[in-house]
PDB file of C-alpha atoms in Angstrom:
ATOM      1  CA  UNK A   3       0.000   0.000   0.000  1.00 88.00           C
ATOM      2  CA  UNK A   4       1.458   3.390  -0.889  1.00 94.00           C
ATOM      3  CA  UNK A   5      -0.100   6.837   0.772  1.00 96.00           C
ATOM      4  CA  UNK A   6      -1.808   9.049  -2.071  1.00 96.00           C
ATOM      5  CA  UNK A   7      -2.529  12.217  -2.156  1.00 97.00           C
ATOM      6  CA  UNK A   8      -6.149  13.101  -3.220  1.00 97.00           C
ATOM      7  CA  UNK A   9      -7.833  16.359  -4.818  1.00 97.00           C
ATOM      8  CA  UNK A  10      -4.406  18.004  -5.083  1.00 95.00           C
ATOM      9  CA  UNK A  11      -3.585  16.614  -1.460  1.00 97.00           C
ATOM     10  CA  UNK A  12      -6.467  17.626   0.585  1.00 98.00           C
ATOM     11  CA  UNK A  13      -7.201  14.362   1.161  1.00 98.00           C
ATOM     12  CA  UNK A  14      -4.861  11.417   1.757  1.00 98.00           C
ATOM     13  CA  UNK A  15      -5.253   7.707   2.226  1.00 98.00           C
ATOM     14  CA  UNK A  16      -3.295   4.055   0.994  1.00 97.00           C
ATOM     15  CA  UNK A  17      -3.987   2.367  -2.250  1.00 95.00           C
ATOM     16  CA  UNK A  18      -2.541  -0.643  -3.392  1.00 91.00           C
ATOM     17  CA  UNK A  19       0.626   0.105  -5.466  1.00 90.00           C
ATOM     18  CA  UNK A  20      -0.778  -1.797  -8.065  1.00 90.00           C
ATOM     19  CA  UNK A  21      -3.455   0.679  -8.542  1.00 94.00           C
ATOM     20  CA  UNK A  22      -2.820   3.126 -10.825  1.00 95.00           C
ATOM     21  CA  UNK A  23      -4.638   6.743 -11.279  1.00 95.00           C
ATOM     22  CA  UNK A  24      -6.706   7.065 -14.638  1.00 95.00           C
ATOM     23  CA  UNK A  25      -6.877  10.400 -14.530  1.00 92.00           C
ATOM     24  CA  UNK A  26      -3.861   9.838 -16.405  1.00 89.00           C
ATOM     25  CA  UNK A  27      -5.394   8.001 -19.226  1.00 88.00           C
ATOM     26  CA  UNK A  28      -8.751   9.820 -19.134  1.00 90.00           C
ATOM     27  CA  UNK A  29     -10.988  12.465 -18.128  1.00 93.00           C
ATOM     28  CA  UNK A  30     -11.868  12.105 -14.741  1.00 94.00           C
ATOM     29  CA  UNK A  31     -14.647  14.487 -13.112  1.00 93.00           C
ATOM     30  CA  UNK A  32     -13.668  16.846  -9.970  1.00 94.00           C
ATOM     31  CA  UNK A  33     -15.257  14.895  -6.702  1.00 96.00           C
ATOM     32  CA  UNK A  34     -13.698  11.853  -8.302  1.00 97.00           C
ATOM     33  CA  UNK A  35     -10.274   9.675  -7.802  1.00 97.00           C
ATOM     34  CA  UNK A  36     -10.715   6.697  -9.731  1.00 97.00           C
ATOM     35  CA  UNK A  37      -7.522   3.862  -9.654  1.00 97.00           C
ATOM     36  CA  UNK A  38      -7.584   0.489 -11.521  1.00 93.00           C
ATOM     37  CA  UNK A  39      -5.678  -2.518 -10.617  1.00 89.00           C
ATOM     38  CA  UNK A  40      -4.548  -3.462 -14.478  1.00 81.00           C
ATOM     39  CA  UNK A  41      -3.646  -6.875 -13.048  1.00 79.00           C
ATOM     40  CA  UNK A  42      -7.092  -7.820 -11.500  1.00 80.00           C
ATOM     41  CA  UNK A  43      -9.425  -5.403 -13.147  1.00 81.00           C
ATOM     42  CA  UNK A  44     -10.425  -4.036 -10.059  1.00 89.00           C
ATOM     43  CA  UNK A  45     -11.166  -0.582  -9.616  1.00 92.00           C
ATOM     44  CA  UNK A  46     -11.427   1.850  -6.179  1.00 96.00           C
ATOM     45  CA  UNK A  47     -13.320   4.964  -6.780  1.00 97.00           C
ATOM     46  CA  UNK A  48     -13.683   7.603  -4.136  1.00 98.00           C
ATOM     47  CA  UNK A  49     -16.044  10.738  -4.563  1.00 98.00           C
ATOM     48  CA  UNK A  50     -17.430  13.510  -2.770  1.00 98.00           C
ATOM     49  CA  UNK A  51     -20.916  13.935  -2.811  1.00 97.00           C
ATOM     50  CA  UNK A  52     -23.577  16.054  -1.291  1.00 96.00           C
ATOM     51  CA  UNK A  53     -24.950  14.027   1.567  1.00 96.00           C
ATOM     52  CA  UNK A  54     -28.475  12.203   0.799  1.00 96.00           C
ATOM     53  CA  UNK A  55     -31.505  12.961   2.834  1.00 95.00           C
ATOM     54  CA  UNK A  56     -31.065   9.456   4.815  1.00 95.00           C
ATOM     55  CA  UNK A  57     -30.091   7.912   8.264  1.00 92.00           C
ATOM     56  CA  UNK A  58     -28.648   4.845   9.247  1.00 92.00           C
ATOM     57  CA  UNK A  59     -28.291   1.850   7.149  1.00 93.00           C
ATOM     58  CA  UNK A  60     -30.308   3.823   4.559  1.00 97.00           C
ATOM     59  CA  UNK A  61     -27.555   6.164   3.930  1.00 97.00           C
ATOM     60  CA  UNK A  62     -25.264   3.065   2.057  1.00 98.00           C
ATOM     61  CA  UNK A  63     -28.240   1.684   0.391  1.00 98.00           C
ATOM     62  CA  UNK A  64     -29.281   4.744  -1.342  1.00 97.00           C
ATOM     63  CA  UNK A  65     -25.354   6.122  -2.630  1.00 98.00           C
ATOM     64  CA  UNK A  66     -25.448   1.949  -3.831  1.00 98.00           C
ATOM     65  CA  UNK A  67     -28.650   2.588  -5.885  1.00 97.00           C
ATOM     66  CA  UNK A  68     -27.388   5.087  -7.235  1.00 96.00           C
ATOM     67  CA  UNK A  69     -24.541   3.494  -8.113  1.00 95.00           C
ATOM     68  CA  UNK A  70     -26.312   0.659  -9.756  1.00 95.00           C
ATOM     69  CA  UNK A  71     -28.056   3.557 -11.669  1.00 95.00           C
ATOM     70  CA  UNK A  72     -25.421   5.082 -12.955  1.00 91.00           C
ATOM     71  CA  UNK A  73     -23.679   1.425 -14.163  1.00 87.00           C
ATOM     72  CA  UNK A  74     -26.989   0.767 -15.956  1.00 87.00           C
ATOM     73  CA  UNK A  75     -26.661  -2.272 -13.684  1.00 90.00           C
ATOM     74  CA  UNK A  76     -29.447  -5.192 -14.679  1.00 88.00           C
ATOM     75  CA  UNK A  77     -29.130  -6.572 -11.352  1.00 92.00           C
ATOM     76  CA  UNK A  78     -28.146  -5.234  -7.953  1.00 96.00           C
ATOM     77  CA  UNK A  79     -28.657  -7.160  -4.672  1.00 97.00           C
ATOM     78  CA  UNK A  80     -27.103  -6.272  -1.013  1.00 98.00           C
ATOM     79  CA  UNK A  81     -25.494  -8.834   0.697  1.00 97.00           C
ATOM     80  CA  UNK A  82     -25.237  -6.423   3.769  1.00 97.00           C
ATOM     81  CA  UNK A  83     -24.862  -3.097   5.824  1.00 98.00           C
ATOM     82  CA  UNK A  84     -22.615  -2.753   8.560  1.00 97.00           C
ATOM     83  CA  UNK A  85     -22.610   0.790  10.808  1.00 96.00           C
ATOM     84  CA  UNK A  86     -19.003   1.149  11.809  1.00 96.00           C
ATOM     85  CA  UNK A  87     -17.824   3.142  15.223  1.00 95.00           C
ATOM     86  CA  UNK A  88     -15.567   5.915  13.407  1.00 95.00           C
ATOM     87  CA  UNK A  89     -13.161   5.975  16.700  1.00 95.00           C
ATOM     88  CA  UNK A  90     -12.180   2.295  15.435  1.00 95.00           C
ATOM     89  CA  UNK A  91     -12.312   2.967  11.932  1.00 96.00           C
ATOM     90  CA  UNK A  92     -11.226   6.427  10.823  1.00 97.00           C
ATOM     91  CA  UNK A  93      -9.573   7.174  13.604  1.00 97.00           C
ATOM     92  CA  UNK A  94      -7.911  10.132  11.893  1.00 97.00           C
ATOM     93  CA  UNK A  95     -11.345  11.651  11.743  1.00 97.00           C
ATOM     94  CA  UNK A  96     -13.492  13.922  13.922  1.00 96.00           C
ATOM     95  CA  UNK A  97     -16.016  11.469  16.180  1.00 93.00           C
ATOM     96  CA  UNK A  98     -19.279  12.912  14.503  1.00 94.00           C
ATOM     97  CA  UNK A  99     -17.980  11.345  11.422  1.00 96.00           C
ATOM     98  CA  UNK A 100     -20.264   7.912  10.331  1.00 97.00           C
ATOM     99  CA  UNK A 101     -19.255   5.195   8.302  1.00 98.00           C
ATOM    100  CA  UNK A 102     -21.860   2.733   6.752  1.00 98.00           C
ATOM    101  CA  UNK A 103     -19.994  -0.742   4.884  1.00 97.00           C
ATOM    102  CA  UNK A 104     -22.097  -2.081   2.081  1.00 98.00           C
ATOM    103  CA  UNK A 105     -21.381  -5.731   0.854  1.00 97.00           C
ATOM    104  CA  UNK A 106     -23.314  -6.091  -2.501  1.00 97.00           C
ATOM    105  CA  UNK A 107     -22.932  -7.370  -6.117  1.00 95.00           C
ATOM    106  CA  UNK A 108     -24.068  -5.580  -9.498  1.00 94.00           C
ATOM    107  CA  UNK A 109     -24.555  -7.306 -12.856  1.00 89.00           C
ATOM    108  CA  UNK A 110     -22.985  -4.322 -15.408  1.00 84.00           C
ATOM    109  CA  UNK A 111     -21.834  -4.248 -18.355  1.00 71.00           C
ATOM    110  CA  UNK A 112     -18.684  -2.485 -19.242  1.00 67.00           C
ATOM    111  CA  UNK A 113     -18.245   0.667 -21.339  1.00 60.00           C
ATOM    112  CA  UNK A 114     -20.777  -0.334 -24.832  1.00 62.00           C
ATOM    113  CA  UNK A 115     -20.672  -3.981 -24.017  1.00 52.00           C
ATOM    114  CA  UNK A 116     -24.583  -4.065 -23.102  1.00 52.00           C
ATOM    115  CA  UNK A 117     -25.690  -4.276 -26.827  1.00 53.00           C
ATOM    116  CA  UNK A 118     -23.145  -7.945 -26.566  1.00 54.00           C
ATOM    117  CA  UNK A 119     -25.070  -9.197 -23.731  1.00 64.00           C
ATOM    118  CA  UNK A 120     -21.761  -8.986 -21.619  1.00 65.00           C
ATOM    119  CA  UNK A 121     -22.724  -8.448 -18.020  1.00 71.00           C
ATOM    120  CA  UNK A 122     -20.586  -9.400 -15.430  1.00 77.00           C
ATOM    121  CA  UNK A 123     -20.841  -9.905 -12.088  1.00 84.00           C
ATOM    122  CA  UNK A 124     -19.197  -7.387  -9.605  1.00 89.00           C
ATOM    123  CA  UNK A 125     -18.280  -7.613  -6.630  1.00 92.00           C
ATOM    124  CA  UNK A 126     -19.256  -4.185  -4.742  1.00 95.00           C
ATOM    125  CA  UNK A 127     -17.801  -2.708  -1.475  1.00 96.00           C
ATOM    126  CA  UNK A 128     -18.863   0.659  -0.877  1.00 98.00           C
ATOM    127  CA  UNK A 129     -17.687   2.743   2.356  1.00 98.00           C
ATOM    128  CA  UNK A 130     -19.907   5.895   3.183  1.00 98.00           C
ATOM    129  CA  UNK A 131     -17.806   8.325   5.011  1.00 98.00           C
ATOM    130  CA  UNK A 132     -20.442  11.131   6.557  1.00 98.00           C
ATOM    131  CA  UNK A 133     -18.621  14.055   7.021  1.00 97.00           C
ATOM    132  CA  UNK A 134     -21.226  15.367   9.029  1.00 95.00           C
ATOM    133  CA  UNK A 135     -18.993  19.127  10.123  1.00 94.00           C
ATOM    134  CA  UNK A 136     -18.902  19.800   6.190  1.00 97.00           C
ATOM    135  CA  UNK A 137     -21.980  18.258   4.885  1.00 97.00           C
ATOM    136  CA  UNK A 138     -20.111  15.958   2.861  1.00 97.00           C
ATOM    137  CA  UNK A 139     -20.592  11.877   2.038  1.00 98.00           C
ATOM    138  CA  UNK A 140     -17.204  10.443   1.007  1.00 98.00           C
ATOM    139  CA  UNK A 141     -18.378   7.137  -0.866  1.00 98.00           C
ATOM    140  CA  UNK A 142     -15.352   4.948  -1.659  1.00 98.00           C
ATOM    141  CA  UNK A 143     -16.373   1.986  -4.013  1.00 97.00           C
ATOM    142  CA  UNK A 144     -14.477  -1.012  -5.082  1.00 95.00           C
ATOM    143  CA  UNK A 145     -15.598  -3.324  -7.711  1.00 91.00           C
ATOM    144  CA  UNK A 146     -14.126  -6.754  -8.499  1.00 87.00           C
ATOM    145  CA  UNK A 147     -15.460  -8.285 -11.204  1.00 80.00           C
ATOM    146  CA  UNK A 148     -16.002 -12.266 -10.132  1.00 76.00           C
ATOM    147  CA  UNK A 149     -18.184 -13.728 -13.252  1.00 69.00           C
ATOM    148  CA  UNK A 150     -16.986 -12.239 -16.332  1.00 59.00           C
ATOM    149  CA  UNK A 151     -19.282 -13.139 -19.403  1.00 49.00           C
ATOM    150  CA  UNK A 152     -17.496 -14.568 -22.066  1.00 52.00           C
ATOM    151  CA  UNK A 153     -17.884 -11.574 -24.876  1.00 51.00           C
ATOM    152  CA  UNK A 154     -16.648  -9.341 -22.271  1.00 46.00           C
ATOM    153  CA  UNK A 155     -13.219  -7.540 -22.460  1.00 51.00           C
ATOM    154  CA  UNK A 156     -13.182  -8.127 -18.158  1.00 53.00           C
ATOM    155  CA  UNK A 157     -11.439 -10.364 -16.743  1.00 55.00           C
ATOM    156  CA  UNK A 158     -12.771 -12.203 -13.777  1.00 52.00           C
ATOM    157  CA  UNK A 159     -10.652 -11.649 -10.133  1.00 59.00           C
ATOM    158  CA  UNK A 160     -10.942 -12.528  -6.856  1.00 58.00           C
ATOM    159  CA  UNK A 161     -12.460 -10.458  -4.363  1.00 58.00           C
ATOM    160  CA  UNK A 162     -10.400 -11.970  -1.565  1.00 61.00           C
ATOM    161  CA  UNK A 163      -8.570  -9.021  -0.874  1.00 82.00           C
ATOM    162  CA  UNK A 164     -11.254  -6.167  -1.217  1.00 87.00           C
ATOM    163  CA  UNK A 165     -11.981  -6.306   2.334  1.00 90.00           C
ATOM    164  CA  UNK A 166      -8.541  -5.744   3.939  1.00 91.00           C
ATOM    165  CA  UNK A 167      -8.198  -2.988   1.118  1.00 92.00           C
ATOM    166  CA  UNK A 168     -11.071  -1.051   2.057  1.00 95.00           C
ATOM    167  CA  UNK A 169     -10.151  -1.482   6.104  1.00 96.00           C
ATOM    168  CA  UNK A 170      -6.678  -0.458   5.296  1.00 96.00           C
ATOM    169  CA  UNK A 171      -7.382   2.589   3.310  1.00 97.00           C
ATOM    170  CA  UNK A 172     -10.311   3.731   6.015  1.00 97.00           C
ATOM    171  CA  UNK A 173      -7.408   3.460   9.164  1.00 97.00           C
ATOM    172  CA  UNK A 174      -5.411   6.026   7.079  1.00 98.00           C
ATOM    173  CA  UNK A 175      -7.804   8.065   5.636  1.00 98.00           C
ATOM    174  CA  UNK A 176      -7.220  11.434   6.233  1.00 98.00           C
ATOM    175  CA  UNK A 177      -8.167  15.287   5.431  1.00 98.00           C
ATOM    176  CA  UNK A 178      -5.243  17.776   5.288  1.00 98.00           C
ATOM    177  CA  UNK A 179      -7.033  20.548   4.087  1.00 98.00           C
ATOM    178  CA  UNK A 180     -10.993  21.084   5.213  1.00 97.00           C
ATOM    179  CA  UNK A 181     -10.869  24.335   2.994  1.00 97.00           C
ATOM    180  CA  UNK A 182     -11.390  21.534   0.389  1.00 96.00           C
ATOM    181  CA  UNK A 183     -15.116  21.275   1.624  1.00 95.00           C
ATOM    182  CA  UNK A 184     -15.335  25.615   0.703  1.00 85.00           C
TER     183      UNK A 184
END
């Protein structure tokens, strides 16, 4: 795991050196960092988003329907929700701070691959971060693709590892610079 430094260092946290940025490959939008393992096909997105008008368990569920909106997703299920104490998890972060875990999977296809019938099945881990002090949810997703169809230009992966990824980059997860928030 190597510390990077997010939204021109505001932010910092530990990705897997394997993981490289594609902001250096493509356009990437503002409240984004998006990193793809080119070796597993795995990718780790983290975004800041306005917070949505939810509590609790609710909060995960809704960013991950959204998600599965915006990846034209066929199928979504959750597997589960987990509320997190922040002291244990992010402990670089004020207390009011929440964190919701979401185990789920999403059938998606990737890029134009829908009119092929390629959907895979992915592997979902999303992290909601509630910033409460700035009004802020940091949503930190990664996908692992684990049933690849076989006109699709995925490869399938493991998604052994995802967990101790995600718990690894929440311990260090840290903001340098709340002016980022305005």
């Amino acid at each position: 795991m190597t510390t990077r430094a997010l939204y021109g260092g505001a932010i910092s946290c530990p990705v897997a050196s394997s993981f490289v940025d594609v902001s250096a490959v493509r356009q990437v939008p503002d409240n984004q960092e998006v990193f793809v393992d080119m070796d597993t096909q795995q990718s780790l997105i983290i975004e800041l988003l306005e917070p949505v008008e939810a509590a609790d368990e609710q909060i995960a569920r809704l960013h991950f329907e959204q998600l599965a909106q915006d990846n034209e997703a066929i199928e979504a299920n959750i597997d589960s929700i987990t509320n997190l104490s922040p002291e244990a998890v992010v402990p670089f972060l004020p207390y009011t701070t929440l964190v919701h875990v979401l185990r789920g999977t999403q059938k998606v296809a990737k890029f134009n691959e829908a009119k092929d019938q390629a959907f895979n099945l992915v592997d979902i881990r999303l992290a909601v971060v509630r910033l409460n002090q700035v009004q802020t949810d940091l949503v930190i997703s990664i996908n692992a693709p684990v049933l690849v169809a076989p006109t699709s230009t995925d490869k399938a992966t493991s998604a052994a590892n995802v967990d101790d990824h995600l718990q690894q980059l929440l311990s260090q997860l840290k903001v340098n610079d709340w002016s980022l928030f305005g």
